[in-house]
Amino acid sequence: MRNINKNMQRPTFKKSRSSSSSIIKSLPKELLVEIVASVASHSFIDLHNVKKSCKDLLEAAEDNYVYRRVSLDKLSFIPRSSNDKELSFLKRCKENQNTESLYREGLREYLGNGNAKGLRLLDMAAKEGHKEAKYVYGMILLCSSRQDKKLIELGLRHLRFLRESKCVVRTRKKVEEFVRIIMWKNNGMIISRINRKLLLCPFKNTCKGWRVKKGRWTLHDDDDDDIVIDSCEYCRWDYKLKFFYGLMNIN
């Protein structure tokens, strides 16, 4: 009786797999690539599993668009030089302007090596909407010059996006994780061109905006950022710059 049941089940299983394979083969290549890219954007591990499922999905997974969208969350911030497959994968991600790849290398180059190339990579990632890149690049622009109003406005534009998305504090905490790794690798040093400049708000003693209120309470999360409705935007970012200076170990 057991043998009969096993024999009856096998055709059903084979038919199901054959049917699934036929459905996949009937889909346009562009749609398969979009599906695989969507999976990859959530998990690198899921992408790896999709590649093993069938030949058609494996081919779709090799499309440049997938490398542009794949999540790198499960990969170490510092690439393992001994792992050729990982290095090859990350190189392909960078070549296809994967925003997380651009952000990570930008952070390592600019903060870890003092290389201006890193700032260009952060700029590229920020323009594509990468939140951590927007935070770092925006803050660096606010620190860079009080004379160049265009740079300040560009920095504010990136940071306003984060504030409107209510994620400034959460984003800063994510940045902090990678900055600590860079500091550990560089024996506690951050090599960068960030300098502590003048305050954004020119009315240090007379401004009745956000600065005079911050002594009574401290922001704890992103929702608290809207408590003060009638506030000075420059005072608001002057306050947040203090966190950034502390993050970068700038006195």
PDB file of C-alpha atoms in Angstrom:
ATOM      1  CA  MET A   1       0.000   0.000   0.000  1.00  0.00           C
ATOM      2  CA  ARG A   2       2.878   2.344   0.805  1.00  0.00           C
ATOM      3  CA  ASN A   3       4.449   1.696  -2.602  1.00  0.00           C
ATOM      4  CA  ILE A   4       1.203   2.533  -4.349  1.00  0.00           C
ATOM      5  CA  ASN A   5       0.905   5.849  -2.509  1.00  0.00           C
ATOM      6  CA  LYS A   6       4.486   6.792  -3.375  1.00  0.00           C
ATOM      7  CA  ASN A   7       3.964   6.009  -7.024  1.00  0.00           C
ATOM      8  CA  MET A   8       0.771   8.031  -7.086  1.00  0.00           C
ATOM      9  CA  GLN A   9       2.494  11.067  -5.578  1.00  0.00           C
ATOM     10  CA  ARG A  10       5.477  11.199  -7.921  1.00  0.00           C
ATOM     11  CA  PRO A  11       3.704  12.196 -11.139  1.00  0.00           C
ATOM     12  CA  THR A  12       1.932  15.015  -9.284  1.00  0.00           C
ATOM     13  CA  PHE A  13       5.242  16.407  -8.001  1.00  0.00           C
ATOM     14  CA  LYS A  14       6.930  16.186 -11.398  1.00  0.00           C
ATOM     15  CA  LYS A  15       3.975  17.750 -13.088  1.00  0.00           C
ATOM     16  CA  SER A  16       4.005  20.634 -10.639  1.00  0.00           C
ATOM     17  CA  ARG A  17       7.701  21.367 -11.236  1.00  0.00           C
ATOM     18  CA  SER A  18       7.274  21.023 -14.963  1.00  0.00           C
ATOM     19  CA  SER A  19       4.322  23.391 -14.877  1.00  0.00           C
ATOM     20  CA  SER A  20       6.292  25.981 -12.880  1.00  0.00           C
ATOM     21  CA  SER A  21       9.191  25.732 -15.300  1.00  0.00           C
ATOM     22  CA  SER A  22       6.853  26.262 -18.253  1.00  0.00           C
ATOM     23  CA  ILE A  23       5.355  29.358 -16.646  1.00  0.00           C
ATOM     24  CA  ILE A  24       8.810  30.843 -16.025  1.00  0.00           C
ATOM     25  CA  LYS A  25       9.886  30.123 -19.615  1.00  0.00           C
ATOM     26  CA  SER A  26       6.765  31.845 -20.924  1.00  0.00           C
ATOM     27  CA  LEU A  27       7.570  35.118 -19.151  1.00  0.00           C
ATOM     28  CA  PRO A  28       9.423  37.889 -21.026  1.00  0.00           C
ATOM     29  CA  LYS A  29      13.096  38.304 -20.096  1.00  0.00           C
ATOM     30  CA  GLU A  30      12.484  41.892 -18.929  1.00  0.00           C
ATOM     31  CA  LEU A  31       9.816  40.729 -16.482  1.00  0.00           C
ATOM     32  CA  LEU A  32      12.036  37.956 -15.107  1.00  0.00           C
ATOM     33  CA  VAL A  33      14.829  40.477 -14.549  1.00  0.00           C
ATOM     34  CA  GLU A  34      12.423  42.814 -12.731  1.00  0.00           C
ATOM     35  CA  ILE A  35      11.184  39.977 -10.500  1.00  0.00           C
ATOM     36  CA  VAL A  36      14.703  38.821  -9.643  1.00  0.00           C
ATOM     37  CA  ALA A  37      15.820  42.425  -9.020  1.00  0.00           C
ATOM     38  CA  SER A  38      12.914  42.903  -6.615  1.00  0.00           C
ATOM     39  CA  VAL A  39      13.954  39.780  -4.696  1.00  0.00           C
ATOM     40  CA  ALA A  40      17.608  40.892  -4.711  1.00  0.00           C
ATOM     41  CA  SER A  41      16.736  44.355  -3.362  1.00  0.00           C
ATOM     42  CA  HIS A  42      15.457  42.743  -0.162  1.00  0.00           C
ATOM     43  CA  SER A  43      18.091  40.080   0.376  1.00  0.00           C
ATOM     44  CA  PHE A  44      21.388  38.986  -1.130  1.00  0.00           C
ATOM     45  CA  ILE A  45      20.757  35.507   0.319  1.00  0.00           C
ATOM     46  CA  ASP A  46      17.393  35.259  -1.447  1.00  0.00           C
ATOM     47  CA  LEU A  47      19.107  36.201  -4.711  1.00  0.00           C
ATOM     48  CA  HIS A  48      21.583  33.373  -4.185  1.00  0.00           C
ATOM     49  CA  ASN A  49      18.705  30.924  -3.668  1.00  0.00           C
ATOM     50  CA  VAL A  50      16.874  32.180  -6.763  1.00  0.00           C
ATOM     51  CA  LYS A  51      19.986  31.570  -8.860  1.00  0.00           C
ATOM     52  CA  LYS A  52      19.965  27.903  -7.838  1.00  0.00           C
ATOM     53  CA  SER A  53      16.287  27.365  -8.640  1.00  0.00           C
ATOM     54  CA  CYS A  54      16.420  27.201 -12.465  1.00  0.00           C
ATOM     55  CA  LYS A  55      18.490  28.169 -15.503  1.00  0.00           C
ATOM     56  CA  ASP A  56      16.134  30.957 -16.644  1.00  0.00           C
ATOM     57  CA  LEU A  57      16.269  32.734 -13.283  1.00  0.00           C
ATOM     58  CA  LEU A  58      20.031  32.231 -13.134  1.00  0.00           C
ATOM     59  CA  GLU A  59      20.389  34.024 -16.467  1.00  0.00           C
ATOM     60  CA  ALA A  60      18.039  36.806 -15.339  1.00  0.00           C
ATOM     61  CA  ALA A  61      20.073  37.211 -12.129  1.00  0.00           C
ATOM     62  CA  GLU A  62      23.165  38.052 -14.188  1.00  0.00           C
ATOM     63  CA  ASP A  63      21.537  41.135 -15.688  1.00  0.00           C
ATOM     64  CA  ASN A  64      23.263  44.425 -14.785  1.00  0.00           C
ATOM     65  CA  TYR A  65      19.997  45.821 -13.421  1.00  0.00           C
ATOM     66  CA  VAL A  66      19.957  43.136 -10.708  1.00  0.00           C
ATOM     67  CA  TYR A  67      23.468  44.114  -9.595  1.00  0.00           C
ATOM     68  CA  ARG A  68      22.336  47.729  -9.472  1.00  0.00           C
ATOM     69  CA  ARG A  69      19.484  46.880  -7.070  1.00  0.00           C
ATOM     70  CA  VAL A  70      20.822  44.035  -4.941  1.00  0.00           C
ATOM     71  CA  SER A  71      20.959  44.587  -1.169  1.00  0.00           C
ATOM     72  CA  LEU A  72      24.390  44.372   0.471  1.00  0.00           C
ATOM     73  CA  ASP A  73      23.068  44.334   4.053  1.00  0.00           C
ATOM     74  CA  LYS A  74      24.376  40.829   4.780  1.00  0.00           C
ATOM     75  CA  LEU A  75      27.868  41.583   3.486  1.00  0.00           C
ATOM     76  CA  SER A  76      30.655  42.968   5.647  1.00  0.00           C
ATOM     77  CA  PHE A  77      31.377  46.698   5.399  1.00  0.00           C
ATOM     78  CA  ILE A  78      35.057  45.896   4.889  1.00  0.00           C
ATOM     79  CA  PRO A  79      35.359  43.469   1.917  1.00  0.00           C
ATOM     80  CA  ARG A  80      37.358  40.301   2.564  1.00  0.00           C
ATOM     81  CA  SER A  81      40.424  40.523   0.343  1.00  0.00           C
ATOM     82  CA  SER A  82      40.840  36.747   0.448  1.00  0.00           C
ATOM     83  CA  ASN A  83      37.395  36.094  -1.056  1.00  0.00           C
ATOM     84  CA  ASP A  84      37.683  36.495  -4.839  1.00  0.00           C
ATOM     85  CA  LYS A  85      33.983  35.771  -5.458  1.00  0.00           C
ATOM     86  CA  GLU A  86      32.897  38.475  -3.031  1.00  0.00           C
ATOM     87  CA  LEU A  87      35.330  41.006  -4.500  1.00  0.00           C
ATOM     88  CA  SER A  88      34.159  40.191  -8.035  1.00  0.00           C
ATOM     89  CA  PHE A  89      30.524  40.539  -6.964  1.00  0.00           C
ATOM     90  CA  LEU A  90      31.141  43.910  -5.275  1.00  0.00           C
ATOM     91  CA  LYS A  91      33.094  45.159  -8.283  1.00  0.00           C
ATOM     92  CA  ARG A  92      30.143  44.344 -10.531  1.00  0.00           C
ATOM     93  CA  CYS A  93      27.781  46.130  -8.125  1.00  0.00           C
ATOM     94  CA  LYS A  94      29.947  49.254  -8.209  1.00  0.00           C
ATOM     95  CA  GLU A  95      30.249  49.155 -12.008  1.00  0.00           C
ATOM     96  CA  ASN A  96      26.448  49.173 -12.213  1.00  0.00           C
ATOM     97  CA  GLN A  97      26.176  52.029  -9.678  1.00  0.00           C
ATOM     98  CA  ASN A  98      24.596  50.054  -6.865  1.00  0.00           C
ATOM     99  CA  THR A  99      23.881  52.852  -4.378  1.00  0.00           C
ATOM    100  CA  GLU A 100      24.888  50.870  -1.283  1.00  0.00           C
ATOM    101  CA  SER A 101      28.174  49.946  -2.962  1.00  0.00           C
ATOM    102  CA  LEU A 102      28.841  53.587  -3.893  1.00  0.00           C
ATOM    103  CA  TYR A 103      27.992  54.724  -0.369  1.00  0.00           C
ATOM    104  CA  ARG A 104      30.211  52.170   1.348  1.00  0.00           C
ATOM    105  CA  GLU A 105      33.243  52.827  -0.833  1.00  0.00           C
ATOM    106  CA  GLY A 106      32.648  56.580  -0.613  1.00  0.00           C
ATOM    107  CA  LEU A 107      32.608  56.406   3.174  1.00  0.00           C
ATOM    108  CA  ARG A 108      35.754  54.260   3.292  1.00  0.00           C
ATOM    109  CA  GLU A 109      37.640  56.467   0.840  1.00  0.00           C
ATOM    110  CA  TYR A 110      36.646  59.869   2.228  1.00  0.00           C
ATOM    111  CA  LEU A 111      36.639  59.170   5.954  1.00  0.00           C
ATOM    112  CA  GLY A 112      39.145  56.329   6.038  1.00  0.00           C
ATOM    113  CA  ASN A 113      41.694  57.489   3.467  1.00  0.00           C
ATOM    114  CA  GLY A 114      40.994  61.218   3.068  1.00  0.00           C
ATOM    115  CA  ASN A 115      40.435  60.672  -0.652  1.00  0.00           C
ATOM    116  CA  ALA A 116      38.253  63.245  -2.478  1.00  0.00           C
ATOM    117  CA  LYS A 117      37.095  60.429  -4.775  1.00  0.00           C
ATOM    118  CA  GLY A 118      35.014  59.225  -1.821  1.00  0.00           C
ATOM    119  CA  LEU A 119      33.059  62.473  -1.770  1.00  0.00           C
ATOM    120  CA  ARG A 120      32.137  62.028  -5.443  1.00  0.00           C
ATOM    121  CA  LEU A 121      30.858  58.522  -4.708  1.00  0.00           C
ATOM    122  CA  LEU A 122      28.780  59.811  -1.787  1.00  0.00           C
ATOM    123  CA  ASP A 123      27.367  62.488  -4.082  1.00  0.00           C
ATOM    124  CA  MET A 124      26.377  59.847  -6.660  1.00  0.00           C
ATOM    125  CA  ALA A 125      24.677  57.654  -4.047  1.00  0.00           C
ATOM    126  CA  ALA A 126      22.883  60.641  -2.490  1.00  0.00           C
ATOM    127  CA  LYS A 127      21.504  61.737  -5.863  1.00  0.00           C
ATOM    128  CA  GLU A 128      20.059  58.242  -6.324  1.00  0.00           C
ATOM    129  CA  GLY A 129      18.197  58.528  -3.008  1.00  0.00           C
ATOM    130  CA  HIS A 130      20.440  56.530  -0.661  1.00  0.00           C
ATOM    131  CA  LYS A 131      19.492  57.829   2.792  1.00  0.00           C
ATOM    132  CA  GLU A 132      22.779  57.297   4.624  1.00  0.00           C
ATOM    133  CA  ALA A 133      24.661  58.892   1.732  1.00  0.00           C
ATOM    134  CA  LYS A 134      22.265  61.864   1.845  1.00  0.00           C
ATOM    135  CA  TYR A 135      22.969  62.296   5.553  1.00  0.00           C
ATOM    136  CA  VAL A 136      26.778  62.123   5.302  1.00  0.00           C
ATOM    137  CA  TYR A 137      27.060  64.143   2.105  1.00  0.00           C
ATOM    138  CA  GLY A 138      24.523  66.729   3.284  1.00  0.00           C
ATOM    139  CA  MET A 139      26.322  67.232   6.597  1.00  0.00           C
ATOM    140  CA  ILE A 140      29.719  67.477   4.887  1.00  0.00           C
ATOM    141  CA  LEU A 141      28.360  70.204   2.601  1.00  0.00           C
ATOM    142  CA  LEU A 142      27.036  72.149   5.600  1.00  0.00           C
ATOM    143  CA  CYS A 143      30.518  71.914   7.153  1.00  0.00           C
ATOM    144  CA  SER A 144      32.414  72.762   3.993  1.00  0.00           C
ATOM    145  CA  SER A 145      31.781  76.455   3.440  1.00  0.00           C
ATOM    146  CA  ARG A 146      29.715  79.365   4.661  1.00  0.00           C
ATOM    147  CA  GLN A 147      30.572  81.356   1.547  1.00  0.00           C
ATOM    148  CA  ASP A 148      29.187  78.990  -1.076  1.00  0.00           C
ATOM    149  CA  LYS A 149      25.417  79.256  -0.680  1.00  0.00           C
ATOM    150  CA  LYS A 150      24.832  76.732  -3.465  1.00  0.00           C
ATOM    151  CA  LEU A 151      26.688  74.026  -1.530  1.00  0.00           C
ATOM    152  CA  ILE A 152      24.776  74.835   1.639  1.00  0.00           C
ATOM    153  CA  GLU A 153      21.444  74.720  -0.204  1.00  0.00           C
ATOM    154  CA  LEU A 154      22.360  71.381  -1.795  1.00  0.00           C
ATOM    155  CA  GLY A 155      23.243  69.992   1.624  1.00  0.00           C
ATOM    156  CA  LEU A 156      19.975  71.263   3.083  1.00  0.00           C
ATOM    157  CA  ARG A 157      18.043  69.716   0.209  1.00  0.00           C
ATOM    158  CA  HIS A 158      19.402  66.251   1.037  1.00  0.00           C
ATOM    159  CA  LEU A 159      18.775  66.710   4.751  1.00  0.00           C
ATOM    160  CA  ARG A 160      15.270  68.094   4.252  1.00  0.00           C
ATOM    161  CA  PHE A 161      14.435  64.897   2.375  1.00  0.00           C
ATOM    162  CA  LEU A 162      15.421  62.871   5.451  1.00  0.00           C
ATOM    163  CA  ARG A 163      13.500  65.116   7.806  1.00  0.00           C
ATOM    164  CA  GLU A 164      10.361  64.977   5.659  1.00  0.00           C
ATOM    165  CA  SER A 165      10.758  61.183   5.664  1.00  0.00           C
ATOM    166  CA  LYS A 166      11.132  61.308   9.477  1.00  0.00           C
ATOM    167  CA  CYS A 167      14.366  59.311   9.464  1.00  0.00           C
ATOM    168  CA  VAL A 168      17.202  61.695  10.385  1.00  0.00           C
ATOM    169  CA  VAL A 169      17.946  60.038  13.744  1.00  0.00           C
ATOM    170  CA  ARG A 170      17.577  56.467  12.430  1.00  0.00           C
ATOM    171  CA  THR A 171      19.805  57.286   9.462  1.00  0.00           C
ATOM    172  CA  ARG A 172      22.474  58.837  11.681  1.00  0.00           C
ATOM    173  CA  LYS A 173      22.549  55.691  13.828  1.00  0.00           C
ATOM    174  CA  LYS A 174      23.090  53.520  10.739  1.00  0.00           C
ATOM    175  CA  VAL A 175      25.947  55.773   9.625  1.00  0.00           C
ATOM    176  CA  GLU A 176      27.463  55.503  13.091  1.00  0.00           C
ATOM    177  CA  GLU A 177      27.789  51.715  12.758  1.00  0.00           C
ATOM    178  CA  PHE A 178      30.066  52.036   9.706  1.00  0.00           C
ATOM    179  CA  VAL A 179      32.001  55.011  11.099  1.00  0.00           C
ATOM    180  CA  ARG A 180      32.908  52.930  14.163  1.00  0.00           C
ATOM    181  CA  ILE A 181      34.308  50.213  11.878  1.00  0.00           C
ATOM    182  CA  ILE A 182      36.443  52.799  10.051  1.00  0.00           C
ATOM    183  CA  MET A 183      37.692  54.191  13.381  1.00  0.00           C
ATOM    184  CA  TRP A 184      38.521  50.676  14.600  1.00  0.00           C
ATOM    185  CA  LYS A 185      40.419  49.903  11.389  1.00  0.00           C
ATOM    186  CA  ASN A 186      42.297  53.233  11.555  1.00  0.00           C
ATOM    187  CA  ASN A 187      43.112  52.982  15.284  1.00  0.00           C
ATOM    188  CA  GLY A 188      40.501  55.535  16.300  1.00  0.00           C
ATOM    189  CA  MET A 189      41.316  58.055  13.592  1.00  0.00           C
ATOM    190  CA  ILE A 190      38.955  59.579  11.036  1.00  0.00           C
ATOM    191  CA  ILE A 191      40.901  60.992   8.092  1.00  0.00           C
ATOM    192  CA  SER A 192      38.752  63.599   6.366  1.00  0.00           C
ATOM    193  CA  ARG A 193      38.517  67.200   5.281  1.00  0.00           C
ATOM    194  CA  ILE A 194      35.655  68.032   7.617  1.00  0.00           C
ATOM    195  CA  ASN A 195      36.290  71.157   9.668  1.00  0.00           C
ATOM    196  CA  ARG A 196      34.191  72.780  12.312  1.00  0.00           C
ATOM    197  CA  LYS A 197      32.987  76.067  10.844  1.00  0.00           C
ATOM    198  CA  LEU A 198      30.728  78.937  11.865  1.00  0.00           C
ATOM    199  CA  LEU A 199      27.122  78.354  12.832  1.00  0.00           C
ATOM    200  CA  LEU A 200      24.549  78.264  10.049  1.00  0.00           C
ATOM    201  CA  CYS A 201      22.250  80.648  11.887  1.00  0.00           C
ATOM    202  CA  PRO A 202      23.808  84.146  11.732  1.00  0.00           C
ATOM    203  CA  PHE A 203      21.698  85.433  14.632  1.00  0.00           C
ATOM    204  CA  LYS A 204      23.441  83.604  17.468  1.00  0.00           C
ATOM    205  CA  ASN A 205      22.157  85.713  20.355  1.00  0.00           C
ATOM    206  CA  THR A 206      18.949  87.184  18.927  1.00  0.00           C
ATOM    207  CA  CYS A 207      17.341  84.220  17.124  1.00  0.00           C
ATOM    208  CA  LYS A 208      14.085  83.237  18.816  1.00  0.00           C
ATOM    209  CA  GLY A 209      13.755  80.034  16.854  1.00  0.00           C
ATOM    210  CA  TRP A 210      14.714  76.506  17.730  1.00  0.00           C
ATOM    211  CA  ARG A 211      17.988  77.204  19.548  1.00  0.00           C
ATOM    212  CA  VAL A 212      16.406  78.818  22.612  1.00  0.00           C
ATOM    213  CA  LYS A 213      14.063  75.876  23.045  1.00  0.00           C
ATOM    214  CA  LYS A 214      16.621  73.062  22.846  1.00  0.00           C
ATOM    215  CA  GLY A 215      17.885  73.750  26.354  1.00  0.00           C
ATOM    216  CA  ARG A 216      14.573  72.578  27.812  1.00  0.00           C
ATOM    217  CA  TRP A 217      14.356  69.247  26.012  1.00  0.00           C
ATOM    218  CA  THR A 218      16.361  66.949  23.776  1.00  0.00           C
ATOM    219  CA  LEU A 219      15.318  65.108  20.640  1.00  0.00           C
ATOM    220  CA  HIS A 220      15.003  61.351  21.167  1.00  0.00           C
ATOM    221  CA  ASP A 221      13.646  60.154  17.853  1.00  0.00           C
ATOM    222  CA  ASP A 222      12.508  61.381  14.457  1.00  0.00           C
ATOM    223  CA  ASP A 223       8.919  62.008  15.536  1.00  0.00           C
ATOM    224  CA  ASP A 224      10.089  64.535  18.159  1.00  0.00           C
ATOM    225  CA  ASP A 225      11.637  66.640  15.402  1.00  0.00           C
ATOM    226  CA  ASP A 226       8.282  68.253  14.605  1.00  0.00           C
ATOM    227  CA  ILE A 227       7.426  69.340  18.166  1.00  0.00           C
ATOM    228  CA  VAL A 228       8.502  72.921  17.483  1.00  0.00           C
ATOM    229  CA  ILE A 229       6.426  74.177  14.563  1.00  0.00           C
ATOM    230  CA  ASP A 230       7.612  77.797  14.429  1.00  0.00           C
ATOM    231  CA  SER A 231      11.351  77.184  14.344  1.00  0.00           C
ATOM    232  CA  CYS A 232      14.524  78.405  12.697  1.00  0.00           C
ATOM    233  CA  GLU A 233      15.741  75.816  10.191  1.00  0.00           C
ATOM    234  CA  TYR A 234      19.365  76.899  10.500  1.00  0.00           C
ATOM    235  CA  CYS A 235      19.218  76.521  14.299  1.00  0.00           C
ATOM    236  CA  ARG A 236      17.745  73.061  13.829  1.00  0.00           C
ATOM    237  CA  TRP A 237      20.646  71.922  11.633  1.00  0.00           C
ATOM    238  CA  ASP A 238      23.241  73.654  13.821  1.00  0.00           C
ATOM    239  CA  TYR A 239      21.987  71.416  16.632  1.00  0.00           C
ATOM    240  CA  LYS A 240      22.189  68.283  14.478  1.00  0.00           C
ATOM    241  CA  LEU A 241      25.672  69.251  13.292  1.00  0.00           C
ATOM    242  CA  LYS A 242      26.839  68.846  16.882  1.00  0.00           C
ATOM    243  CA  PHE A 243      25.873  65.166  16.705  1.00  0.00           C
ATOM    244  CA  PHE A 244      27.732  64.887  13.397  1.00  0.00           C
ATOM    245  CA  TYR A 245      30.892  66.474  14.840  1.00  0.00           C
ATOM    246  CA  GLY A 246      30.724  64.012  17.719  1.00  0.00           C
ATOM    247  CA  LEU A 247      30.230  61.131  15.292  1.00  0.00           C
ATOM    248  CA  MET A 248      33.323  62.176  13.334  1.00  0.00           C
ATOM    249  CA  ASN A 249      35.328  62.775  16.519  1.00  0.00           C
ATOM    250  CA  ILE A 250      35.775  66.467  15.667  1.00  0.00           C
ATOM    251  CA  ASN A 251      36.369  68.808  18.611  1.00  0.00           C
TER     252      ASN A 251
END
